[in-house]
XYZ file of C-alpha atoms in Angstrom:
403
model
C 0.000 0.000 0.000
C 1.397 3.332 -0.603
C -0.320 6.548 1.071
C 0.533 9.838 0.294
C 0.149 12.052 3.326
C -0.239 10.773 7.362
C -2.120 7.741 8.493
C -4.327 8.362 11.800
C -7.124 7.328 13.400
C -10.245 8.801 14.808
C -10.145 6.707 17.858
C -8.395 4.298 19.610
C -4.705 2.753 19.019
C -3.047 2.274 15.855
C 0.388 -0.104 15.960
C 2.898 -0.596 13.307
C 5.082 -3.881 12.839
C 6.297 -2.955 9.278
C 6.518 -0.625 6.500
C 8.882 2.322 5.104
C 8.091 5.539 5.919
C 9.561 9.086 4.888
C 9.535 10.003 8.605
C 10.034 8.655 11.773
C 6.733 6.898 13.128
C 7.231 7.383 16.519
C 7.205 10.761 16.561
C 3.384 11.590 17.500
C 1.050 14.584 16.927
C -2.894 14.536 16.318
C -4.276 11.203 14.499
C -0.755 10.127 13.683
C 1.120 6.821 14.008
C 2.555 7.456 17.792
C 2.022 4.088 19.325
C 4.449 2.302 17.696
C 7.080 3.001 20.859
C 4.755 1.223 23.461
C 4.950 -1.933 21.114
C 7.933 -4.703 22.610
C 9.681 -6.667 19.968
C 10.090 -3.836 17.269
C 12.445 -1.438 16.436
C 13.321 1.292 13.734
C 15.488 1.574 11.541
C 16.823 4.791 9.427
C 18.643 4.841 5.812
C 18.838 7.658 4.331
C 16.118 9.733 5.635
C 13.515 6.262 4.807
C 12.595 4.951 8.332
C 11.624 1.056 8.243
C 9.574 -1.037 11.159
C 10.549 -4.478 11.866
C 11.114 -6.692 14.551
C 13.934 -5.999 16.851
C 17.252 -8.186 16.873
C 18.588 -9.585 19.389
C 22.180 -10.671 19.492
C 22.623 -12.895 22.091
C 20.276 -15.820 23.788
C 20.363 -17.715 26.673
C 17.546 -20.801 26.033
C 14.448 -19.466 25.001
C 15.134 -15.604 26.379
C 17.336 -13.029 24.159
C 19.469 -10.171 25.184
C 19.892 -6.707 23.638
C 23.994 -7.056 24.915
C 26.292 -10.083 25.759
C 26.640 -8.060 29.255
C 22.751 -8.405 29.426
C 23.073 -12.256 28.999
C 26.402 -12.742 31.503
C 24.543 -10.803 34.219
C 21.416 -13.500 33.833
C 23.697 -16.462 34.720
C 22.872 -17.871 37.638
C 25.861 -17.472 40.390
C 25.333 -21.473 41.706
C 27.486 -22.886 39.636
C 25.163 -23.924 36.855
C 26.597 -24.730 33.405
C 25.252 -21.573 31.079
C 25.403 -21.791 27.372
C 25.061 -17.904 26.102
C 24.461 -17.928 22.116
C 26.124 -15.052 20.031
C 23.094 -14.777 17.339
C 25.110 -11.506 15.812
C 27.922 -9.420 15.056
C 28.027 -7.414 18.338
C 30.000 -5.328 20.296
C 31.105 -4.749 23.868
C 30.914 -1.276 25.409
C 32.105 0.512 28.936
C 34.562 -1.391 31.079
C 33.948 -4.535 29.211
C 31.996 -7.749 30.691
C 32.662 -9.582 34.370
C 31.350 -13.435 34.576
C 31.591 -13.307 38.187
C 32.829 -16.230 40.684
C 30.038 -18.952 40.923
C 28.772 -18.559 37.165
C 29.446 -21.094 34.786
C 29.146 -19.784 31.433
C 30.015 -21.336 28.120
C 29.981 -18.790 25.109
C 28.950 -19.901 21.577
C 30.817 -17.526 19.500
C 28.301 -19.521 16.621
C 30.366 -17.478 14.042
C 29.840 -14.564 14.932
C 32.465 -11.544 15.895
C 32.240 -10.357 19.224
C 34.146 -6.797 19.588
C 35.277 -4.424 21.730
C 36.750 -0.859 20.855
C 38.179 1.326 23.852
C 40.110 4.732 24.439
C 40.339 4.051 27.902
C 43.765 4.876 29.510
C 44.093 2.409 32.025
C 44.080 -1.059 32.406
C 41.029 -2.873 30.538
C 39.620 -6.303 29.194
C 36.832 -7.294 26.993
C 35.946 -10.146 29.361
C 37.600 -10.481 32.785
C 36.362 -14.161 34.231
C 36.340 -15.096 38.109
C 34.214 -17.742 37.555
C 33.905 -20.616 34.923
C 34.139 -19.909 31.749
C 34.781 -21.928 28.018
C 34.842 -19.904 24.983
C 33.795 -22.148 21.848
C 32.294 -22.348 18.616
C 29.668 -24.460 17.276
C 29.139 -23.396 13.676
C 30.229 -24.799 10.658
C 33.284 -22.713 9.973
C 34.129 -22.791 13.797
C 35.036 -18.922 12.753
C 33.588 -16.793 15.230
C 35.494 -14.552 16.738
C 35.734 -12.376 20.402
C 38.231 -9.392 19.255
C 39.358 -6.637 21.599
C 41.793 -3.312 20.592
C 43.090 -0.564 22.534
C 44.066 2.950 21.132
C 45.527 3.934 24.399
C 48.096 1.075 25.455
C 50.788 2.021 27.989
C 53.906 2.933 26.429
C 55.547 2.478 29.996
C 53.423 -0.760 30.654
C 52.337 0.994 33.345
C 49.265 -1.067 32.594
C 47.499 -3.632 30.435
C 45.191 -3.859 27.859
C 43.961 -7.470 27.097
C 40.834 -9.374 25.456
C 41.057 -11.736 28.443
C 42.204 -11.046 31.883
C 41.893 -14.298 33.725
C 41.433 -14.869 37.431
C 39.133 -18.134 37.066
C 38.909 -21.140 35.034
C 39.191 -20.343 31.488
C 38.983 -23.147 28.406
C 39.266 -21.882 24.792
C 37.751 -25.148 23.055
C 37.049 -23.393 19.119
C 36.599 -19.876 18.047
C 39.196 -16.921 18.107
C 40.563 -14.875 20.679
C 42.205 -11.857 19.351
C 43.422 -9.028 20.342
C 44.882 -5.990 17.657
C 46.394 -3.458 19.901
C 49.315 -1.670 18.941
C 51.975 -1.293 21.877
C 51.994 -1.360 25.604
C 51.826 -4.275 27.658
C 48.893 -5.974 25.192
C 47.819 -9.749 25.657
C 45.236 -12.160 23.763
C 44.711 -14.243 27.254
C 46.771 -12.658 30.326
C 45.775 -15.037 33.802
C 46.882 -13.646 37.204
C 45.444 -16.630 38.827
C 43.605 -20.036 38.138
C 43.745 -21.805 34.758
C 43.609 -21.460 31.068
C 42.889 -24.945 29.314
C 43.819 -24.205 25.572
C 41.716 -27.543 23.884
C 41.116 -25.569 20.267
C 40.389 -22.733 18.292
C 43.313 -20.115 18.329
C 44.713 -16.852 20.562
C 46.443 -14.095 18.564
C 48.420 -10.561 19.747
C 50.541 -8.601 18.504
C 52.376 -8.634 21.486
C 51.883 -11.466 23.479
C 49.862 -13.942 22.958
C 48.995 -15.483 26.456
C 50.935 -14.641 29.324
C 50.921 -15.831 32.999
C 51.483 -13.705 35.088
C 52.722 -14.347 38.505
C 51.840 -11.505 40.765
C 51.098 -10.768 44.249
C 49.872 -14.377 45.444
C 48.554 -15.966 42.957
C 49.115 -19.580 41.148
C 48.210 -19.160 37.868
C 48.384 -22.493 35.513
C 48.752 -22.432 31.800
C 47.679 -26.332 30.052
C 47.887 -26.270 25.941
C 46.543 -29.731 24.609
C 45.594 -28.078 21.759
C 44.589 -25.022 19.015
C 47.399 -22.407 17.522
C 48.539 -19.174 19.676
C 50.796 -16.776 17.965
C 51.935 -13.512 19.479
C 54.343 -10.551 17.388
C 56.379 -10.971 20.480
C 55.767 -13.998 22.400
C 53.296 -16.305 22.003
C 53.628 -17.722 25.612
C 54.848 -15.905 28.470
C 55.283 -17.083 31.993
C 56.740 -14.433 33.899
C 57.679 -14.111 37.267
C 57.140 -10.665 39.645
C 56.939 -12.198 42.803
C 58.171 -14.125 45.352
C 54.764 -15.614 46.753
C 53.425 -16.466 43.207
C 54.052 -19.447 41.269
C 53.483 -20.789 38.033
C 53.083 -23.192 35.596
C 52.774 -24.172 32.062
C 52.390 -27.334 31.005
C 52.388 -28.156 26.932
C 51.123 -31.208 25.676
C 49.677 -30.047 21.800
C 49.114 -27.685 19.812
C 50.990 -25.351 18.110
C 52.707 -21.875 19.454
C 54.786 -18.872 17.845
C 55.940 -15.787 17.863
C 57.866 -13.450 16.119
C 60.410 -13.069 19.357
C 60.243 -16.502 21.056
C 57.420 -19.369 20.681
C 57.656 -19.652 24.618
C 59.724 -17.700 26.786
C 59.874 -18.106 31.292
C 60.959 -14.869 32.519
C 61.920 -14.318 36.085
C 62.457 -10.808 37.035
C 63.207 -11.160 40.568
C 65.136 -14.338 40.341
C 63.143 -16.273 41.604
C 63.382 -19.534 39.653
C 61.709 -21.908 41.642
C 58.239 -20.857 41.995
C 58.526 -21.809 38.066
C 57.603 -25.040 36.055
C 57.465 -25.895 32.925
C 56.468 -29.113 30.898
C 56.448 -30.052 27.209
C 55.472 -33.147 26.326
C 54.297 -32.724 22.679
C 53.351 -29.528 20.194
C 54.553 -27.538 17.525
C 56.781 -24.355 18.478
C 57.644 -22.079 15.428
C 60.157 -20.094 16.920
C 62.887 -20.832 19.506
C 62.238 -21.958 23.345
C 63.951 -19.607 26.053
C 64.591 -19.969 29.500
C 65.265 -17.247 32.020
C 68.816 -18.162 33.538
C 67.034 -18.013 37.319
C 65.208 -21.087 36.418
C 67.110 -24.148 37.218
C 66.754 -27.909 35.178
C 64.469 -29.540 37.917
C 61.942 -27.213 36.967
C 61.998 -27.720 33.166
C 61.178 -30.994 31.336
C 61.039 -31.397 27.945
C 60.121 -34.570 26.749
C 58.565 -34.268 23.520
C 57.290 -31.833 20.648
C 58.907 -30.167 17.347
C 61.085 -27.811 17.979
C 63.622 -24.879 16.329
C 66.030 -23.949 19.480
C 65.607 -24.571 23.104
C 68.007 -23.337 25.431
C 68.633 -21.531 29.372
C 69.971 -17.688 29.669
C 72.187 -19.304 32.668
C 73.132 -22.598 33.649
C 70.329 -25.314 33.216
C 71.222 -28.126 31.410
C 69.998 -31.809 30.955
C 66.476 -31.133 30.994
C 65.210 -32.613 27.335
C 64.601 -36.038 27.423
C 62.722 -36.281 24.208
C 61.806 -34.103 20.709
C 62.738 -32.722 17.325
C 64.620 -29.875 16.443
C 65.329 -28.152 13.432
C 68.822 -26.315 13.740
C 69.422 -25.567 9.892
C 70.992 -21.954 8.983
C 69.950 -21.088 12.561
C 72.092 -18.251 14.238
C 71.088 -16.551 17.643
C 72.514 -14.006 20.087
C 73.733 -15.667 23.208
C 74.247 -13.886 26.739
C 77.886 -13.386 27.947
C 77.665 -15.378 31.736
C 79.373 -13.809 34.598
C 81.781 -16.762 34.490
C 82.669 -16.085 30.889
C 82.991 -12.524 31.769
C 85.711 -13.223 34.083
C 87.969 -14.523 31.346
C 88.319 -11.105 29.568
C 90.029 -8.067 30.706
C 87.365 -5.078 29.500
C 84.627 -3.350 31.605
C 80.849 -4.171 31.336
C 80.507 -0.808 29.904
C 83.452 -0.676 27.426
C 81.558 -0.034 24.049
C 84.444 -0.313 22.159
C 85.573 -3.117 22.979
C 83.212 -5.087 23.030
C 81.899 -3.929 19.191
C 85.771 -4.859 18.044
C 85.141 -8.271 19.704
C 82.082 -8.604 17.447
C 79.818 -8.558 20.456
C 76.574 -6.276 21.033
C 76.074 -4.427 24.315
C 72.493 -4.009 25.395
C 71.364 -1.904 28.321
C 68.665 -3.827 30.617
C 66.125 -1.666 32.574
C 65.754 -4.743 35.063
C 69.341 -4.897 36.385
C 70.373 -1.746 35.799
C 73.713 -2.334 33.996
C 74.613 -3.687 30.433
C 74.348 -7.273 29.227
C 76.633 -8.590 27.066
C 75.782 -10.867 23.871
C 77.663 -12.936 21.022
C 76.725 -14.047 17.546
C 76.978 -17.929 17.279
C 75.010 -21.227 15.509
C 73.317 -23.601 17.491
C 74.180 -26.967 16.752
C 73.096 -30.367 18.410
C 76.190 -29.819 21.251
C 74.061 -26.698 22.119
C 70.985 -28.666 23.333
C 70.637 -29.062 26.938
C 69.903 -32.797 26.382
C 69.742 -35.140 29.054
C 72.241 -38.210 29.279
C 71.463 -41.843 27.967
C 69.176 -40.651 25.355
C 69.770 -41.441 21.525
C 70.393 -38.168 19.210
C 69.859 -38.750 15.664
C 70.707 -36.899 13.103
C 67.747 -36.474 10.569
C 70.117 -35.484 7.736
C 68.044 -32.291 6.887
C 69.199 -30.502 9.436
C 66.502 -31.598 12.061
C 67.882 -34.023 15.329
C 65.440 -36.051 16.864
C 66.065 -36.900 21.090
C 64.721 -39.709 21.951
């Protein structure tokens, strides 16, 4: 039907489920369409000056019931501990500080794919999600492609603080779907867990920092399991990094793959202290080389499977691999000049000079203070801190297999 002119009644209501309309048909004056606002399930719509009526869409569903927001749907979880399964029916988008499951909810979000996102200016430390409860992130559409993606534009360039898709202080499992997160700078993670544990079964964590890190801070015990999926980080795509001496940690590796453009997996201790950090690899795919931070010692670290480029310790661990392949070909790294092998030359820590005519780099480190010393070389099998009474073999392609 097309009417020229208003549509109005002489008495009573009018309502309006459909149609176009050259104005907006909520706005009311005598006889005209005004009801149309007091009617629940429809919404307008506005292109180009031509107003359409149709039924409002939800983007999210719990059962039967469906939300206007995911932070709508996470708030109507029950807080006993029953398992939740929140549907993403849309492309949506997260707003304000982001979205809390809260301790005692058990959620389980259906990316169904669909793209989650979140967009924020804020200048402080923020998350799309932050779980202290139970929560598995998976995918049950075709294409498994849905996606929960997160960016900053105001990341710390002192990492004074963070700016993460994830911040973990619960029970996290990533089972199918993406995790993403597309800031540029500051201290940026796809998955960063201060306490409990991330379960990486499927699907895939990206950064263009790092990837997933665990952080131990304060008191907290957070544990790290890949069986499966791909993470991938611009700098690392695992972190565990110690800040304190009444955390601990743990990663454990038994699948999947992991990358990143500075180390696939990389234990940092910045207080030294070593032995509130374990880490296990039993299988898994790591794209770039292994690193461990010279405080951790080899009864913390075992390596017992998985395909590897490099593994080695900044200090003095040896004898932890038991077990894996690595590919050494054309592979050339910067090693850190020891204490002990500092002793054997006769030149200052801060002798520039010297230490350039030596072929060596000099790099300043804001943690201790004082320069730290490194040298070109090529890893070769004698390099791997392999365990004794173990079989090397030489795949002839430059790739060793322990076993």
């Amino acid at each position: 039907i097309n009417v020229a002119g208003r549509i109005g009644t002489t008495g009573g209501a009018m309502t309006v489920t459909g149609g176009s309309y050259s104005s907006d048909p909520t706005v009311t004056s005598d006889n005209s369409i005004g009801t149309l606002a007091t009617i629940e399930g429809y919404e307008i719509g506005e292109n180009n000056g031509v107003f359409s009526v149709g039924e409002k869409t939800y983007p999210v569903q719990i059962g039967e019931t469906k939300y206007e927001t995911l932070a709508d749907a996470i708030a109507a979880v029950p807080s006993d501990g029953t398992k939740t399964t929140v549907v993403v029916l849309a492309d949506c988008a997260i707003t304000g500080t982001g979205v809390t499951v809260a301790a005692g909810q058990n959620v389980v979000l259906d990316l169904n794919g669909c793209t989650v996102t979140m967009n924020t200016d804020i200048a402080a430390t923020s998350q799309a999600i932050r779980n202290n409860g139970t929560l598995e992130i998976t995918d049950t559409s075709a294409n498994a492609d849905g996606a929960l993606i997160y960016c900053s534009s105001a990341p710390s360039a002192s990492f004074g603080y963070s700016t993460t898709a994830i911040i973990n202080y619960g029970t996290l499992t990533l089972t199918a779907g993406t995790v993403k997160n597309t800031t540029v700078g500051g201290a940026s993670y796809g998955i960063d867990t201060y306490d409990g544990t991330v379960t990486v079964n499927g699907g895939k964590v990206e950064c263009n920092a790092t990837a997933i890190r665990v952080a131990m801070f304060n008191s907290g015990a957070p544990v790290l399991t890949v069986n499966g999926g791909t993470i991938v980080g611009g700098g690392y795509g695992v972190q565990l990094f110690e800040c304190s001496k009444n955390a601990s940690g743990a990663v454990t590796v038994n699948g999947g793959s992991v990358d990143g453009a500075t180390l696939a997996f990389y234990a940092y201790s910045a207080n030294n202290y070593g032995d509130k950090m374990n880490v296990t690899v039993t299988g898994g795919t790591f794209g770039n080389d292994v690193g461990f931070t010279g405080a951790m010692t080899a009864d913390h670290i075992t390596v017992s499977g998985g395909n590897f480029k490099n593994i080695y310790s900044y200090g003095d661990a040896d004898g932890f691999v038991t077990g894996g392949t690595f590919d050494l070909s054309g592979n050339a790294y910067w090693g850190y000049l020891t204490a002990d092998q500092f002793a054997d030359y006769d030149a200052p820590w801060n002798d520039m000079a010297y230490w350039t005519e030596q072929g060596y780099i000099l790099e300043w480190s804001d943690v201790y203070q004082d320069y730290e010393i490194y040298y070109p070389a090529i890893w070769d099998a004698e390099t791997l801190p392999l365990a004794e009474g173990f079989v090397l073999t030489d795949n002839g392609d430059g790739t060793y297999t322990y076993w």
